[in-house]
Amino acid sequence: MRVKIGSLEMKNPVTVASGTFGYGPEYADYIDLDRLGAVTVKGISVEPHVGNQTPRTFETASGMLNAIGLPGPGAQGFIDKYIPFFAEYSVPLIVNIWGKTVEDYGAVTEILGSQERVGALEVNVSCPNVKEGGALYGTNVDLFRTVVDEVRAKTETPIIIKLAPNVADIKRFAKAAEECGADGLAVMNSYPAMAIDIETRKPELANRTGGLSGPAIKPIAVKLVWEAAQAVDIPIIGMGGIYTPEDALEFIVAGATGVAVGTANFTDPSSALRVIDGIETWLAEHHVRSVNDLVGTVRA
Amino acid sequence: MRVKIGSLEMKNPVTVASGTFGYGPEYADYIDLDRLGAVTVKGISVEPHVGNQTPRTFETASGMLNAIGLPGPGAQGFIDKYIPFFAEYSVPLIVNIWGKTVEDYGAVTEILGSQERVGALEVNVSCPNVKEGGALYGTNVDLFRTVVDEVRAKTETPIIIKLAPNVADIKRFAKAAEECGADGLAVMNSYPAMAIDIETRKPELANRTGGLSGPAIKPIAVKLVWEAAQAVDIPIIGMGGIYTPEDALEFIVAGATGVAVGTANFTDPSSALRVIDGIETWLAEHHVRSVNDLVGTVRA
Amino acid sequence: MNQEKTTVLEHRVFQGDYRLLRVAAPIIGPQVKPGQFVHLRVPRLEQAVLRRPFSVFKADEEGLSILYATVGMGTEVLNSVESGEVIDLMGPLGTGFPTLGKDKTLPVLVAGGYGNAALYLQAKNLPIKGGAFFGGRTAQDILCVGEFEALGWDVRVTTDDGSLGTKGLVTAALDPWLAEQDLDAVELFSCGPNPMLKAVGDRALEKGFTAWLSMDRNMACGVGACLTCVIKRKTEAGWEWARCCKDGPVFNAEEILWED
Amino acid sequence: MNQEKTTVLEHRVFQGDYRLLRVAAPIIGPQVKPGQFVHLRVPRLEQAVLRRPFSVFKADEEGLSILYATVGMGTEVLNSVESGEVIDLMGPLGTGFPTLGKDKTLPVLVAGGYGNAALYLQAKNLPIKGGAFFGGRTAQDILCVGEFEALGWDVRVTTDDGSLGTKGLVTAALDPWLAEQDLDAVELFSCGPNPMLKAVGDRALEKGFTAWLSMDRNMACGVGACLTCVIKRKTEAGWEWARCCKDGPVFNAEEILWED
Ligand SMILES: Cc1cc2nc3c(=O)[nH]c(=O)nc-3n(C[C@H](O)[C@H](O)[C@H](O)COP(=O)(O)OP(=O)(O)OC[C@H]3O[C@@H](n4cnc5c(N)ncnc54)[C@H](O)[C@@H]3O)c2cc1C
Ligand SMILES: Cc1cc2nc3c(=O)[nH]c(=O)nc-3n(C[C@H](O)[C@H](O)[C@H](O)COP(=O)(O)OP(=O)(O)OC[C@H]3O[C@@H](n4cnc5c(N)ncnc54)[C@H](O)[C@@H]3O)c2cc1C
Ligand SMILES: Cc1cc2nc3c(=O)[nH]c(=O)nc-3n(C[C@H](O)[C@H](O)[C@H](O)COP(=O)(O)O)c2cc1C
Ligand SMILES: Cc1cc2nc3c(=O)[nH]c(=O)nc-3n(C[C@H](O)[C@H](O)[C@H](O)COP(=O)(O)O)c2cc1C
Ligand code: FES
Ligand code: FES
């Protein structure tokens, strides 16, 4: 069940999706964190951030919208508050990071990348660049490169670039990340979306738009993983609506080396463990020795 | 309930989505076609086309994938086989068209645009351009303009450009269409997606990838309509997972002048009529005189 | 063709994995012809956008019934439907079996799995009763033998495991039997899994008898609109797509271009 | 905090729009403290990714019960759940009501709608019983008056339409009553719609008595992980987000920064 993302070793391919699992302690009463391949925590920026007003989430058909707005304690706040918690666990820690400027990305990388307890940084590029008038790092390949270059320059810790899904050709971004020295990719972030209350004529989210996640987007995510996997040699962590072992295996067959369970944690906190156990059983039943033997085995 | 798309008058804002309603006769036993604001038929190209191998559809959570591959009788075949059928009806007819080259788009436009019974042409640009090595008209704004220009040059019949959803910024395409003289936009086509059978490791669709439609994508579609509506003054036909009158009103409040019922026809052939009746009731209960007064009234 | 909110009259285990579902369908019921199907919206299956097609087992003025196996999410949820609940049906759909050709005197039925259900009305309506060949994996999969016999059919059973009738595929019983018949008089009607249909179709072409095959294809609309359920039908020029839901599900074996 | 597959023991209309659902929850039940809630996965609501939070009405070694109103898709489907069915619960969740402060001798309960359910355990546990003010739109919305009286509470009812008790908002009964009490002795516990909570909170701040408010916010995770359910909590510097599911749902009225 062991997989590797750069030098990060995971004892099984299953992590949790950033933002759906808090900073670690929140679900620790429900599942043994050490059974996960890695814990991925919510996005951290260099400074503390308040995030969006409420309402911040809204349920949709087989999915949900979120516009939490990346509130968080900042890099140093995270270290002070949560790194000690992880001392009790052996599970690898992936910290999701973001910034409003390229310098922000560099700064948070320097701080968190030098923490021994941090096994990898997952770089969320679905953020507007305040300096460039709101252009999104994740959908403009030139801006995208500047971020990956900056993050790479500031750390030797493995970096996983989390691609934005709302692009015409994800292969360009996958390749750019690989060229800039990324150790892995995460595919996909939630998809830009919106819901409106027709009685009040107000968007259901305070932020107006948010990201769609859950089973609704799984077929989109599988396609993006499949495409990205064809474009690069670095490993991919696939996510988007994973609820069952079969869902996870679908991403693996499509080309993902690891998978992340996101929205499913809300539906059932034991989802990730069920996925791990189920993959193990499936591999045994199908006489597949290593999960790595399944990666990208989809037939033409 | 009356709305206009260019010179096309619809007695209510509700049509059906291309490809989910055949060529007209298929659902005529189930609903009175003349109650619809318009009938939109499946994509027609200049020559007959065989489409994809099977399997062509696959059910997913709150949605479905399709990769029918645009089989069809060709422009002249459509005229011979189906135009006589519509002689018995007064409902406006919107014909969805596509091509593999810019010339194809022009040729099918010339043939169908000159048919008196055709009220508007809906231009599907989510097709690969065979001459340009498979680049997609719908995701490359320069190629996109050449198609809209060509179609516009070949007819005075209203043209509605059906935008591809998988772009980073739909506003660019919306504006380009308006600048090239389009009478309206249709938003959105099904979203590129994929499902894999983990036992056989084969994609569930013969075409490997297909388009995701149904309630799963509604929040994505609402956002795209909202964005496109802010960018242009021409009317928009909104679609993507519309099942209920409330769904339709959500698109209208977001900025759609008309709406199309697609996948819902498969779930329940009476969906479009329920949507029409429900909008009417809602408008009356809310003392809204005209549906046009609701268009784009979402509050900031 | 109609859409009707039907009320469940009876719903019970029929045999093995199969359940019988009977609904009051005063509009659709009387219109059903042998080999047609209904398109059913599974109640409470809100996350599913598609209906599920089922052959009509029996139908009369009041209602109709289907026999179904539980194979996936939809049929599993269908299991929980109780008497008195409402089920939305479209039907009757498709082009079913023709009646016996004028020059034919020996009708033959060949069925596997739920194919028995799909053939029952045809078995009842045919003016002459001949041989009926039912195949399945085990005894559990062989449905309604008594009912077909009561109609006057000479039923031969085969099972893969030999737990009922002859051990082997349905063709193991069919082939020797056919060898002794006047093939010009034979008209065969078949419903079952694709490999069985192909085996039967191949024999019809080789030996030159008439065979009608009810094709099982995944469906979306059920009315010919979406072009999901197509199979290749031979034409002078080669082939064209034919829709199983509208042009079929029943096709003459001669028409079908099989693919692997 | 645990996750438990509970079995439905009882499920019936309680009064008006409200239903009582009682489940066997030997793990969660004994842990419940007043003002805590459970996070419930509605069976058969496959298209929903989120659980639904409900205050615990009663709890003991064997099980727990909730009182709920049918307001949307989830509670509608919940209606169809029958005795013997299994419901997946997380709980007990959140920080509930504190017990009576050492210097307080006059506990007061203020509830609207399902707020009565949320206050019952607190009403039972408080060492002293004082005044209980229940508001609702009509008589149908006033729950459990007899039960609170049986515990020793002096219950005053208001309804918007005057169909039970005094006509008017709950504050119409509360204000004159409070005017006659020693406010330093008062400790108030409230659960109900946000406007009611704000009205109560405003009075606490103005008049200087202690009040605890159970805040109703949409939730996703229920365990403090997603940051959906946040409200603004006053700090020296201004405010910070506090999570209703974890830091609350019960907050001191002094802490809450109300927004319009
Ligand atoms: C014309 C026709 C008549 C049929 N008659 C009967 C009958 O009398 N009794 C019976 O038990 N079954 C019958 N079937 C098969 C039946 O439709 C499927 O077993 C059923 O749709 C499975 O649904 P599910 O949700 O349980 O399975 P899932 O596999 O979960 O369904 C997922 C999707 O695949 C489709 N699907 C799955 N299996 C089939 C299949 N074999 N054929 C077509 N679509 C499929 C479903 O409709 C759905 O869209 C018939 C099929 C056709 C086309
Ligand atoms: C701590 C807490 C305790 C509660 N206790 C009770 C109780 O004891 N009895 C009772 O009847 N109700 C209670 N509620 C409200 C209850 O959670 C909602 O009525 C229920 O979630 C509605 O679900 P639905 O699917 O029927 O409604 P829908 O409106 O269809 O739900 C859609 C979404 O909105 C959320 N939602 C809708 N209304 C509310 C609400 N008022 N509060 C929070 N989320 C909401 C749902 O959880 C769901 O995610 C409580 C809420 C909270 C936060
Ligand atoms: C409530 C919520 C908060 C999220 N926060 C973050 C975040 O902070 N950083 C990030 O990169 N992705 C974030 N995501 C996206 C998820 O990590 C994941 O990419 C997405 O939800 C798709 O997976 P899923 O469908 O399994 O949830 C968030 C998603 C949700 C639902
Ligand atoms: C089976 C199927 C076939 C389709 N064929 C076409 C087509 O020929 N041309 C086109 O522009 N869109 C086609 N579409 C896309 C729909 O017109 C519509 O844009 C999309 O399905 C979103 O709407 P919905 O979610 O309501 O189905 C097809 C969709 C489906 C499901
Ligand atoms: S199922 Fe749609 S054409 Fe047959
Ligand atoms: S509901 Fe997730 S933090 Fe409160």
Coordinates of C-alpha atoms in Angstrom, one line a residue, chain C residues 100-224:
Chain C
L100 CA -46.0 -16.0 -36.1
G101 CA -45.3 -15.7 -39.8
K102 CA -48.0 -17.1 -42.1
D103 CA -45.7 -19.9 -43.4
K104 CA -44.4 -20.8 -39.9
T105 CA -45.7 -23.7 -37.9
L106 CA -43.0 -24.3 -35.3
P107 CA -42.5 -21.4 -32.9
V108 CA -39.5 -21.7 -30.6
L109 CA -38.7 -19.7 -27.5
V110 CA -35.2 -19.3 -26.2
A111 CA -34.6 -17.5 -23.0
G112 CA -32.0 -16.8 -20.4
G113 CA -32.5 -15.0 -17.1
Y114 CA -35.3 -12.4 -17.2
G115 CA -35.7 -13.3 -20.8
N116 CA -38.5 -15.7 -19.6
A117 CA -40.4 -12.7 -18.4
A118 CA -40.0 -10.9 -21.7
L119 CA -41.2 -13.9 -23.6
Y120 CA -44.3 -14.8 -21.5
L121 CA -46.8 -12.6 -23.4
Q122 CA -45.5 -13.8 -26.7
A123 CA -45.7 -17.4 -25.5
K124 CA -49.3 -16.7 -24.5
N125 CA -50.3 -14.9 -27.7
L126 CA -48.7 -17.2 -30.3
P127 CA -51.4 -19.2 -32.0
I128 CA -49.3 -22.4 -32.0
K129 CA -47.1 -23.6 -29.1
G130 CA -43.8 -25.3 -29.8
G131 CA -40.5 -25.7 -28.0
A132 CA -39.2 -23.5 -25.2
F133 CA -35.6 -23.6 -24.2
F134 CA -34.7 -22.0 -20.9
G135 CA -31.1 -21.6 -19.8
G136 CA -29.6 -20.3 -16.6
R137 CA -26.7 -20.6 -14.2
T138 CA -28.5 -22.6 -11.6
A139 CA -32.0 -23.9 -11.0
Q140 CA -32.8 -20.5 -9.3
D141 CA -32.4 -18.7 -12.6
I142 CA -35.0 -20.8 -14.4
L143 CA -38.3 -19.0 -14.1
C144 CA -42.0 -19.9 -14.8
V145 CA -41.5 -23.3 -16.3
G146 CA -44.9 -24.4 -15.0
E147 CA -46.6 -21.4 -16.5
F148 CA -45.1 -22.0 -20.0
E149 CA -46.0 -25.6 -19.8
A150 CA -49.5 -24.7 -18.8
L151 CA -49.8 -22.6 -22.0
G152 CA -48.8 -25.7 -23.9
W153 CA -45.1 -25.3 -24.5
D154 CA -42.7 -28.1 -24.5
V155 CA -40.1 -26.7 -22.1
R156 CA -36.5 -27.9 -22.0
V157 CA -34.2 -26.6 -19.3
T158 CA -30.4 -26.3 -19.2
T159 CA -28.3 -25.0 -16.3
D160 CA -24.6 -24.3 -16.2
D161 CA -24.3 -26.4 -13.0
G162 CA -26.7 -29.0 -13.9
S163 CA -28.9 -28.2 -10.9
L164 CA -32.0 -28.4 -13.2
G165 CA -32.5 -30.0 -16.6
T166 CA -29.5 -30.7 -18.8
K167 CA -26.1 -29.4 -17.8
G168 CA -24.7 -26.9 -20.2
L169 CA -25.6 -23.9 -22.2
V170 CA -29.0 -23.5 -23.7
T171 CA -27.6 -24.3 -27.1
A172 CA -26.6 -27.7 -25.8
A173 CA -30.3 -28.5 -25.7
L174 CA -31.4 -26.4 -28.7
D175 CA -28.9 -27.7 -31.3
P176 CA -29.9 -31.4 -31.3
W177 CA -33.5 -30.5 -31.1
L178 CA -33.3 -28.1 -34.1
A179 CA -31.4 -30.8 -36.0
E180 CA -34.6 -32.8 -36.1
Q181 CA -37.0 -30.1 -37.1
D182 CA -38.1 -28.7 -40.4
L183 CA -36.2 -25.4 -40.2
D184 CA -38.4 -23.7 -42.8
A185 CA -41.3 -24.0 -40.4
V186 CA -39.3 -22.6 -37.4
E187 CA -39.7 -19.1 -36.1
L188 CA -37.6 -18.4 -33.1
F189 CA -38.1 -15.7 -30.4
S190 CA -35.3 -15.1 -28.0
C191 CA -34.5 -12.9 -25.1
G192 CA -31.5 -13.1 -22.8
P193 CA -27.9 -12.2 -22.3
N194 CA -26.0 -10.9 -25.4
P195 CA -23.8 -14.0 -25.8
M196 CA -26.9 -16.2 -25.9
L197 CA -28.6 -14.0 -28.4
K198 CA -25.5 -14.0 -30.6
A199 CA -25.3 -17.8 -30.4
V200 CA -28.9 -18.1 -31.4
G201 CA -28.6 -15.5 -34.1
D202 CA -25.5 -17.2 -35.6
R203 CA -27.4 -20.4 -35.8
A204 CA -30.4 -18.7 -37.5
L205 CA -28.1 -17.3 -40.2
E206 CA -26.1 -20.5 -40.7
K207 CA -29.1 -22.8 -40.8
G208 CA -31.5 -20.4 -42.5
F209 CA -34.4 -20.2 -40.0
T210 CA -36.1 -17.0 -38.8
A211 CA -35.1 -15.7 -35.4
W212 CA -36.2 -12.6 -33.5
L213 CA -33.9 -11.3 -30.8
S214 CA -34.7 -8.9 -28.0
M215 CA -31.6 -6.9 -27.5
D216 CA -30.5 -5.7 -24.0
R217 CA -28.8 -2.3 -24.2
N218 CA -28.3 0.4 -21.6
M219 CA -30.8 3.1 -22.2
A220 CA -31.3 6.7 -21.2
C221 CA -34.4 8.2 -22.8
G222 CA -36.2 5.0 -23.8
V223 CA -38.1 6.9 -26.6
G224 CA -35.5 7.2 -29.4

